[in-house]
PDB file of C-alpha atoms in Angstrom:
ATOM      1  CA  UNK H   1     -27.316   5.067   1.176  1.00 54.00           C
ATOM      2  CA  UNK H   2     -28.816   7.746   3.398  1.00 57.00           C
ATOM      3  CA  UNK H   3     -29.446  11.256   2.128  1.00 56.00           C
ATOM      4  CA  UNK H   4     -29.183  14.103   4.587  1.00 60.00           C
ATOM      5  CA  UNK H   5     -31.447  17.063   4.038  1.00 57.00           C
ATOM      6  CA  UNK H   6     -29.746  20.343   4.775  1.00 57.00           C
ATOM      7  CA  UNK H   7     -31.904  23.366   5.280  1.00 57.00           C
ATOM      8  CA  UNK H   8     -30.427  26.603   4.069  1.00 54.00           C
ATOM      9  CA  UNK H   9     -29.716  29.196   6.722  1.00 60.00           C
ATOM     10  CA  UNK H  10     -32.046  32.163   6.405  1.00 57.00           C
ATOM     11  CA  UNK H  11     -30.192  35.063   4.934  1.00 64.00           C
ATOM     12  CA  UNK H  12     -30.156  38.509   6.498  1.00 69.00           C
ATOM     13  CA  UNK H  13     -32.803  39.771   4.061  1.00 72.00           C
ATOM     14  CA  UNK H  14     -35.261  37.051   5.172  1.00 78.00           C
ATOM     15  CA  UNK H  15     -34.673  37.806   8.845  1.00 76.00           C
ATOM     16  CA  UNK H  16     -34.990  41.546   8.265  1.00 84.00           C
ATOM     17  CA  UNK H  17     -38.230  41.044   6.318  1.00 80.00           C
ATOM     18  CA  UNK H  18     -39.664  38.804   9.075  1.00 80.00           C
ATOM     19  CA  UNK H  19     -38.725  41.349  11.755  1.00 83.00           C
ATOM     20  CA  UNK H  20     -40.248  44.172   9.748  1.00 84.00           C
ATOM     21  CA  UNK H  21     -43.447  42.230   9.148  1.00 82.00           C
ATOM     22  CA  UNK H  22     -43.705  41.337  12.841  1.00 82.00           C
ATOM     23  CA  UNK H  23     -43.352  45.004  13.848  1.00 85.00           C
ATOM     24  CA  UNK H  24     -46.016  45.985  11.312  1.00 85.00           C
ATOM     25  CA  UNK H  25     -48.451  43.340  12.556  1.00 83.00           C
ATOM     26  CA  UNK H  26     -47.795  44.153  16.225  1.00 84.00           C
ATOM     27  CA  UNK H  27     -48.414  47.846  15.654  1.00 83.00           C
ATOM     28  CA  UNK H  28     -51.708  46.992  13.943  1.00 82.00           C
ATOM     29  CA  UNK H  29     -53.009  44.793  16.745  1.00 82.00           C
ATOM     30  CA  UNK H  30     -51.451  46.574  19.695  1.00 83.00           C
ATOM     31  CA  UNK H  31     -53.999  49.333  19.903  1.00 85.00           C
ATOM     32  CA  UNK H  32     -56.937  49.502  22.234  1.00 85.00           C
ATOM     33  CA  UNK H  33     -59.565  49.038  19.530  1.00 94.00           C
ATOM     34  CA  UNK H  34     -58.065  45.927  17.946  1.00 94.00           C
ATOM     35  CA  UNK H  35     -57.553  44.198  21.287  1.00 91.00           C
ATOM     36  CA  UNK H  36     -61.086  45.044  22.406  1.00 92.00           C
ATOM     37  CA  UNK H  37     -62.607  43.815  19.120  1.00 95.00           C
ATOM     38  CA  UNK H  38     -60.570  40.588  19.292  1.00 94.00           C
ATOM     39  CA  UNK H  39     -61.774  40.042  22.844  1.00 92.00           C
ATOM     40  CA  UNK H  40     -65.419  40.731  21.960  1.00 94.00           C
ATOM     41  CA  UNK H  41     -65.354  38.321  19.022  1.00 95.00           C
ATOM     42  CA  UNK H  42     -63.973  35.613  21.293  1.00 92.00           C
ATOM     43  CA  UNK H  43     -65.353  32.294  20.109  1.00 87.00           C
ATOM     44  CA  UNK H  44     -68.459  33.808  18.540  1.00 93.00           C
ATOM     45  CA  UNK H  45     -69.458  34.950  15.072  1.00 95.00           C
ATOM     46  CA  UNK H  46     -70.920  38.453  15.167  1.00 96.00           C
ATOM     47  CA  UNK H  47     -72.625  40.742  12.721  1.00 94.00           C
ATOM     48  CA  UNK H  48     -71.002  44.133  12.129  1.00 90.00           C
ATOM     49  CA  UNK H  49     -73.191  46.081  14.540  1.00 88.00           C
ATOM     50  CA  UNK H  50     -72.700  43.663  17.456  1.00 92.00           C
ATOM     51  CA  UNK H  51     -69.056  44.511  18.280  1.00 90.00           C
ATOM     52  CA  UNK H  52     -69.940  48.215  18.015  1.00 88.00           C
ATOM     53  CA  UNK H  53     -72.497  47.739  20.799  1.00 88.00           C
ATOM     54  CA  UNK H  54     -69.990  45.896  23.010  1.00 91.00           C
ATOM     55  CA  UNK H  55     -66.884  48.069  22.483  1.00 92.00           C
ATOM     56  CA  UNK H  56     -67.655  51.231  24.396  1.00 91.00           C
ATOM     57  CA  UNK H  57     -66.738  54.404  22.516  1.00 94.00           C
ATOM     58  CA  UNK H  58     -65.737  52.896  19.162  1.00 94.00           C
ATOM     59  CA  UNK H  59     -67.098  54.780  16.170  1.00 95.00           C
ATOM     60  CA  UNK H  60     -68.519  53.156  13.059  1.00 94.00           C
ATOM     61  CA  UNK H  61     -65.493  54.347  11.076  1.00 95.00           C
ATOM     62  CA  UNK H  62     -62.966  53.036  13.624  1.00 95.00           C
ATOM     63  CA  UNK H  63     -64.724  49.669  13.861  1.00 96.00           C
ATOM     64  CA  UNK H  64     -64.625  49.388  10.066  1.00 95.00           C
ATOM     65  CA  UNK H  65     -60.922  50.268   9.933  1.00 95.00           C
ATOM     66  CA  UNK H  66     -60.103  47.904  12.799  1.00 95.00           C
ATOM     67  CA  UNK H  67     -61.971  44.954  11.285  1.00 96.00           C
ATOM     68  CA  UNK H  68     -60.365  45.570   7.882  1.00 95.00           C
ATOM     69  CA  UNK H  69     -56.896  45.640   9.419  1.00 94.00           C
ATOM     70  CA  UNK H  70     -57.548  42.460  11.396  1.00 95.00           C
ATOM     71  CA  UNK H  71     -58.929  40.780   8.291  1.00 96.00           C
ATOM     72  CA  UNK H  72     -55.875  41.835   6.283  1.00 94.00           C
ATOM     73  CA  UNK H  73     -53.578  40.293   8.898  1.00 93.00           C
ATOM     74  CA  UNK H  74     -55.556  37.037   8.949  1.00 94.00           C
ATOM     75  CA  UNK H  75     -56.881  37.533  12.465  1.00 95.00           C
ATOM     76  CA  UNK H  76     -60.537  37.969  11.480  1.00 97.00           C
ATOM     77  CA  UNK H  77     -62.566  36.179   8.814  1.00 98.00           C
ATOM     78  CA  UNK H  78     -65.327  38.165   7.083  1.00 97.00           C
ATOM     79  CA  UNK H  79     -68.319  36.473   5.472  1.00 96.00           C
ATOM     80  CA  UNK H  80     -70.679  38.470   3.230  1.00 95.00           C
ATOM     81  CA  UNK H  81     -74.134  37.084   2.508  1.00 94.00           C
ATOM     82  CA  UNK H  82     -75.955  38.163  -0.656  1.00 93.00           C
ATOM     83  CA  UNK H  83     -79.139  39.239   1.065  1.00 93.00           C
ATOM     84  CA  UNK H  84     -81.139  42.439   1.151  1.00 93.00           C
ATOM     85  CA  UNK H  85     -80.031  44.197   3.248  1.00 90.00           C
ATOM     86  CA  UNK H  86     -76.533  42.708   3.025  1.00 89.00           C
ATOM     87  CA  UNK H  87     -75.410  40.659   6.000  1.00 93.00           C
ATOM     88  CA  UNK H  88     -71.760  40.569   7.051  1.00 95.00           C
ATOM     89  CA  UNK H  89     -70.425  38.300   9.785  1.00 96.00           C
ATOM     90  CA  UNK H  90     -67.045  38.379  11.514  1.00 97.00           C
ATOM     91  CA  UNK H  91     -65.263  35.673  13.472  1.00 97.00           C
ATOM     92  CA  UNK H  92     -61.740  35.069  14.680  1.00 97.00           C
ATOM     93  CA  UNK H  93     -59.576  32.807  12.568  1.00 97.00           C
ATOM     94  CA  UNK H  94     -57.428  30.123  14.173  1.00 97.00           C
ATOM     95  CA  UNK H  95     -54.607  32.681  14.275  1.00 94.00           C
ATOM     96  CA  UNK H  96     -56.978  35.225  15.808  1.00 95.00           C
ATOM     97  CA  UNK H  97     -58.060  32.803  18.502  1.00 96.00           C
ATOM     98  CA  UNK H  98     -54.421  31.999  19.302  1.00 95.00           C
ATOM     99  CA  UNK H  99     -53.712  35.739  19.520  1.00 93.00           C
ATOM    100  CA  UNK H 100     -56.672  36.189  21.873  1.00 94.00           C
ATOM    101  CA  UNK H 101     -55.375  33.378  24.069  1.00 94.00           C
ATOM    102  CA  UNK H 102     -51.933  35.029  24.116  1.00 92.00           C
ATOM    103  CA  UNK H 103     -53.378  38.421  25.069  1.00 89.00           C
ATOM    104  CA  UNK H 104     -55.503  36.821  27.784  1.00 91.00           C
ATOM    105  CA  UNK H 105     -52.346  35.121  29.070  1.00 93.00           C
ATOM    106  CA  UNK H 106     -50.617  38.492  29.236  1.00 89.00           C
ATOM    107  CA  UNK H 107     -53.567  39.911  31.182  1.00 87.00           C
ATOM    108  CA  UNK H 108     -53.377  36.967  33.602  1.00 93.00           C
ATOM    109  CA  UNK H 109     -49.636  37.614  34.020  1.00 94.00           C
ATOM    110  CA  UNK H 110     -50.329  41.290  34.745  1.00 92.00           C
ATOM    111  CA  UNK H 111     -52.925  40.451  37.396  1.00 93.00           C
ATOM    112  CA  UNK H 112     -50.598  37.875  38.967  1.00 96.00           C
ATOM    113  CA  UNK H 113     -47.640  40.264  39.227  1.00 96.00           C
ATOM    114  CA  UNK H 114     -49.500  43.546  39.725  1.00 95.00           C
ATOM    115  CA  UNK H 115     -48.180  44.155  43.239  1.00 96.00           C
ATOM    116  CA  UNK H 116     -44.584  43.439  42.182  1.00 97.00           C
ATOM    117  CA  UNK H 117     -44.941  45.690  39.136  1.00 95.00           C
ATOM    118  CA  UNK H 118     -46.373  48.532  41.252  1.00 96.00           C
ATOM    119  CA  UNK H 119     -43.548  48.150  43.803  1.00 95.00           C
ATOM    120  CA  UNK H 120     -40.857  48.108  41.116  1.00 95.00           C
ATOM    121  CA  UNK H 121     -42.322  51.181  39.413  1.00 94.00           C
ATOM    122  CA  UNK H 122     -42.507  53.152  42.660  1.00 94.00           C
ATOM    123  CA  UNK H 123     -38.909  52.185  43.488  1.00 93.00           C
ATOM    124  CA  UNK H 124     -37.740  53.136  39.970  1.00 93.00           C
ATOM    125  CA  UNK H 125     -39.647  56.426  39.918  1.00 93.00           C
ATOM    126  CA  UNK H 126     -38.278  57.553  43.308  1.00 91.00           C
ATOM    127  CA  UNK H 127     -34.671  56.506  42.610  1.00 84.00           C
ATOM    128  CA  UNK H 128     -32.134  59.274  41.981  1.00 65.00           C
ATOM    129  CA  UNK H 129     -31.846  59.185  38.168  1.00 66.00           C
ATOM    130  CA  UNK H 130     -28.648  61.249  38.266  1.00 61.00           C
ATOM    131  CA  UNK H 131     -26.451  58.375  39.447  1.00 60.00           C
ATOM    132  CA  UNK H 132     -24.940  55.734  37.240  1.00 57.00           C
ATOM    133  CA  UNK H 133     -25.812  52.165  38.101  1.00 56.00           C
TER     134      UNK H 133
END
């Protein structure tokens, strides 16, 4: 006799929670500092001061907040060494690396379609907005 496994359909609360969580995560990573820090970390492990030197204009406080947020979301892994002075290293997690690859893919898409995007924007911006389409 064969037994069929039936997976329960996700209920509305599960879907709503997943959507809410996705929006929260996207808003945390979709800022210029997070994307720049993710890009700088790349495939390397860096000490705290190294991203600060490579991300032009980021303050110590903003770098701290950005790294904490990325760590909270599982994008960055933080390792603290019990040395004097303390040493703290940061690297992208597997999820962080996948996110970096996705963002790089979006940048490649933008470069590929830049002329079409510019043309569409100019056409849209000069179109009479008072007419119904």
